[in-house]
Tab-separated table of C-alpha atoms in Angstrom:
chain	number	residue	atom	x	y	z
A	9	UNK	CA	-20.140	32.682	10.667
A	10	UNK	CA	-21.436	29.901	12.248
A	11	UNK	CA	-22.937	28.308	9.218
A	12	UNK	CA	-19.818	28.324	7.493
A	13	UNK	CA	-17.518	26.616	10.318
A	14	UNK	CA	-20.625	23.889	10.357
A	15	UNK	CA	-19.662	23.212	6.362
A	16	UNK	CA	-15.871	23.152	7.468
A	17	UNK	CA	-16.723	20.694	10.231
A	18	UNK	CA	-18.662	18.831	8.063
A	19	UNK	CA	-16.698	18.207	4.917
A	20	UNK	CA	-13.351	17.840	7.177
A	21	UNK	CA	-15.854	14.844	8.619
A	22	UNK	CA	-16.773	13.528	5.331
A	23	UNK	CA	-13.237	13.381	4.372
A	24	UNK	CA	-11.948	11.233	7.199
A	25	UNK	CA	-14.889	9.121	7.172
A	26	UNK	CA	-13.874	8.620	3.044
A	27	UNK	CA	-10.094	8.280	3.849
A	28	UNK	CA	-10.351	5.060	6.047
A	29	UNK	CA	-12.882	3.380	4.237
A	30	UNK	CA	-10.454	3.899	1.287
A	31	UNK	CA	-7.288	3.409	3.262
A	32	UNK	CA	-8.539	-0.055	4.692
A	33	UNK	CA	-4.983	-2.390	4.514
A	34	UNK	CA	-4.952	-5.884	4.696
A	35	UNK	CA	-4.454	-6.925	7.907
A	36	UNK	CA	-3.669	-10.474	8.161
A	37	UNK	CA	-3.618	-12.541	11.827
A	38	UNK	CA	-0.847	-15.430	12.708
A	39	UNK	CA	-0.798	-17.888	15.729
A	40	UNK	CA	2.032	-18.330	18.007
A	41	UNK	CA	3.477	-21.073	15.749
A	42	UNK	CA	3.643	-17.935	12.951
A	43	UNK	CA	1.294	-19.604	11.044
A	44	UNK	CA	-1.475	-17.443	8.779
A	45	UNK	CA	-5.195	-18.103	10.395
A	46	UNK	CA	-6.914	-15.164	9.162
A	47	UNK	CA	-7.167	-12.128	6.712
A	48	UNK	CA	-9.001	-9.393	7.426
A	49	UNK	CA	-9.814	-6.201	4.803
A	50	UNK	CA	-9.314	-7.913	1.342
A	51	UNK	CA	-11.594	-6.008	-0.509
A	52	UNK	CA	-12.479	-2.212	-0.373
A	53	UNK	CA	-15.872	-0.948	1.275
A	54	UNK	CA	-18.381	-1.384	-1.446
A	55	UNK	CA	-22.320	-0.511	-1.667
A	56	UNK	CA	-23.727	-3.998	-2.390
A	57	UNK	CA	-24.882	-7.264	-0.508
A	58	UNK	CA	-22.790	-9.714	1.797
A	59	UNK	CA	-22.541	-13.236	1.966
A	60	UNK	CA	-21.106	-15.655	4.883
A	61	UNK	CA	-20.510	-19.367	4.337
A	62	UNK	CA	-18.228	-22.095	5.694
A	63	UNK	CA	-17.077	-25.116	3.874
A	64	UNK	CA	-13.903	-26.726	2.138
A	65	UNK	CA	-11.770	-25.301	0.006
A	66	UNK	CA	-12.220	-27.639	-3.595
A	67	UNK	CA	-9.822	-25.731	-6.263
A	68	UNK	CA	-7.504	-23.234	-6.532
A	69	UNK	CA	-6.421	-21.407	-9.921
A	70	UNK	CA	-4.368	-17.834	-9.781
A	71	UNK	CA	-4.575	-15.769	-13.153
A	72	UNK	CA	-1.868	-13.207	-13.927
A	73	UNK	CA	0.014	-13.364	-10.536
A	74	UNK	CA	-2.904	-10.874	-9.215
A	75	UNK	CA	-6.329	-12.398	-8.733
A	76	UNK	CA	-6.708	-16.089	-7.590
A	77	UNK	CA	-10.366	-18.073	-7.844
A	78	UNK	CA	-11.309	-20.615	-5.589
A	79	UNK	CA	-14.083	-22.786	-4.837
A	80	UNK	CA	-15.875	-23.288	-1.979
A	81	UNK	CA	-17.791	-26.545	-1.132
A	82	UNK	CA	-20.270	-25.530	1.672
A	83	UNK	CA	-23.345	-28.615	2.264
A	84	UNK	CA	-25.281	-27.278	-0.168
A	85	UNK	CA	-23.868	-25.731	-3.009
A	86	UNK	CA	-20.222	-24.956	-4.107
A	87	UNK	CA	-19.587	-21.145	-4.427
A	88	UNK	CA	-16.664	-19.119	-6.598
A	89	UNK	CA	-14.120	-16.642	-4.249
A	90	UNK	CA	-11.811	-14.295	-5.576
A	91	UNK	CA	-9.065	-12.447	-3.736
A	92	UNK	CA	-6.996	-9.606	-5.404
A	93	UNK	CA	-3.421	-10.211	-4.215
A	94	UNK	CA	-1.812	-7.387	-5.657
A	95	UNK	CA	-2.799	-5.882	-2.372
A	96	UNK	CA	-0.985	-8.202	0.125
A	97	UNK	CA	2.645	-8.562	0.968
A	98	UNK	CA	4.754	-11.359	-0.684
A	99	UNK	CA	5.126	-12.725	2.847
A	100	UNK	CA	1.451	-12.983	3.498
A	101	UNK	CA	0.470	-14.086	-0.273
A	102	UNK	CA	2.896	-17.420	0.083
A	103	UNK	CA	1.614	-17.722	3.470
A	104	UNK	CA	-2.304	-17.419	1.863
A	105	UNK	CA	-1.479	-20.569	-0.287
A	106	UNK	CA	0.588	-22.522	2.049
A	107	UNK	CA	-1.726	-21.900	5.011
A	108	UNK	CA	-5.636	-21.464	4.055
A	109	UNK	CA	-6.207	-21.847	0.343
A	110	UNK	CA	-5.404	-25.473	0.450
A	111	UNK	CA	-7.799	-28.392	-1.061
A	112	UNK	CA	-9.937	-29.730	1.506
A	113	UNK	CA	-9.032	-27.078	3.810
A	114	UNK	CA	-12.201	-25.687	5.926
A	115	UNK	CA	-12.494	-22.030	6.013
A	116	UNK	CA	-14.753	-19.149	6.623
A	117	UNK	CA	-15.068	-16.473	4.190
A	118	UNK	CA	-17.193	-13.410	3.490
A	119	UNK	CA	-18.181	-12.103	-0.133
A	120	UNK	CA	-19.653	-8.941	-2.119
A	121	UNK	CA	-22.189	-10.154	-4.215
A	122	UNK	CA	-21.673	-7.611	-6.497
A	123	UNK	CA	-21.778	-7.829	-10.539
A	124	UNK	CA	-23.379	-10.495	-12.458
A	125	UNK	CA	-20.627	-13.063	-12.638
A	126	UNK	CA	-21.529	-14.929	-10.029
A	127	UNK	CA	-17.799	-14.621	-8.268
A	128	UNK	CA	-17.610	-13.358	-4.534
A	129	UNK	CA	-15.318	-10.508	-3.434
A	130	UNK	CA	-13.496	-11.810	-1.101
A	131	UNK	CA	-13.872	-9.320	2.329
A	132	UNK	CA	-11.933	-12.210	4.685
A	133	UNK	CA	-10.895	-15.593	5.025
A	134	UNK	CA	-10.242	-17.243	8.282
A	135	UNK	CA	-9.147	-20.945	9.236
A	136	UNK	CA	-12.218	-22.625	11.636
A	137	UNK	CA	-9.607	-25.780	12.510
């Protein structure tokens, strides 16, 4: 008896755990002035590496109204973003162009490195001025 209300424990555990890993919204922050400064939770949990870097935003191009690339020009290197905006608001995608994907715009993001394109997976994006 015991045994078997350890399994139900368990996979009612494993289940939760699942569900808000999968259930992870967008959650994006404004200032006082209502202006966009941050997006949190773009991208789903995935199994692969992370990557941090700060720098300029260079170029902009959306493809299909759903996915939008953009460039990153950190010191070193320039680096290729993606963000998936089927998954935001209409409110908070205008406000993601008009407020932080803006040329020469200096941002903080953090990317999957998943897959063999090259392209990070956009996790967040957040203003640093």
């Amino acid at each position: 008896m015991n045994r078997s209300l350890f399994f139900l424990v368990l996979i009612l555990l494993v289940g939760f755990a699942t569900t808000l890993a999968i259930g992870q919204e967008p959650r994006p922050v404004y200032n006082r002035q209502n202006k966009l400064i941050a997006i949190y939770n773009l991208s789903g949990v995935q199994n692969c590496g992370t990557r941090t870097m700060t720098g300029t935003v260079k170029s902009v191009r959306t493809y299909d109204n759903s996915t939008t690339h953009f460039v990153l020009k950190t010191r070193r290197t320039e680096e290729t973003a993606e963000i998936h905006l089927e998954i935001l608001s209409n409110v908070d995608r205008a406000n993601l162009f008009y407020s932080l994907l803006k040329r020469r715009k200096a941002v903080e993001i953090q990317g999957y490195t998943c897959g063999s394109n090259g392209i990070l997976d956009t996790i967040y994006i957040k203003s640093i001025r």
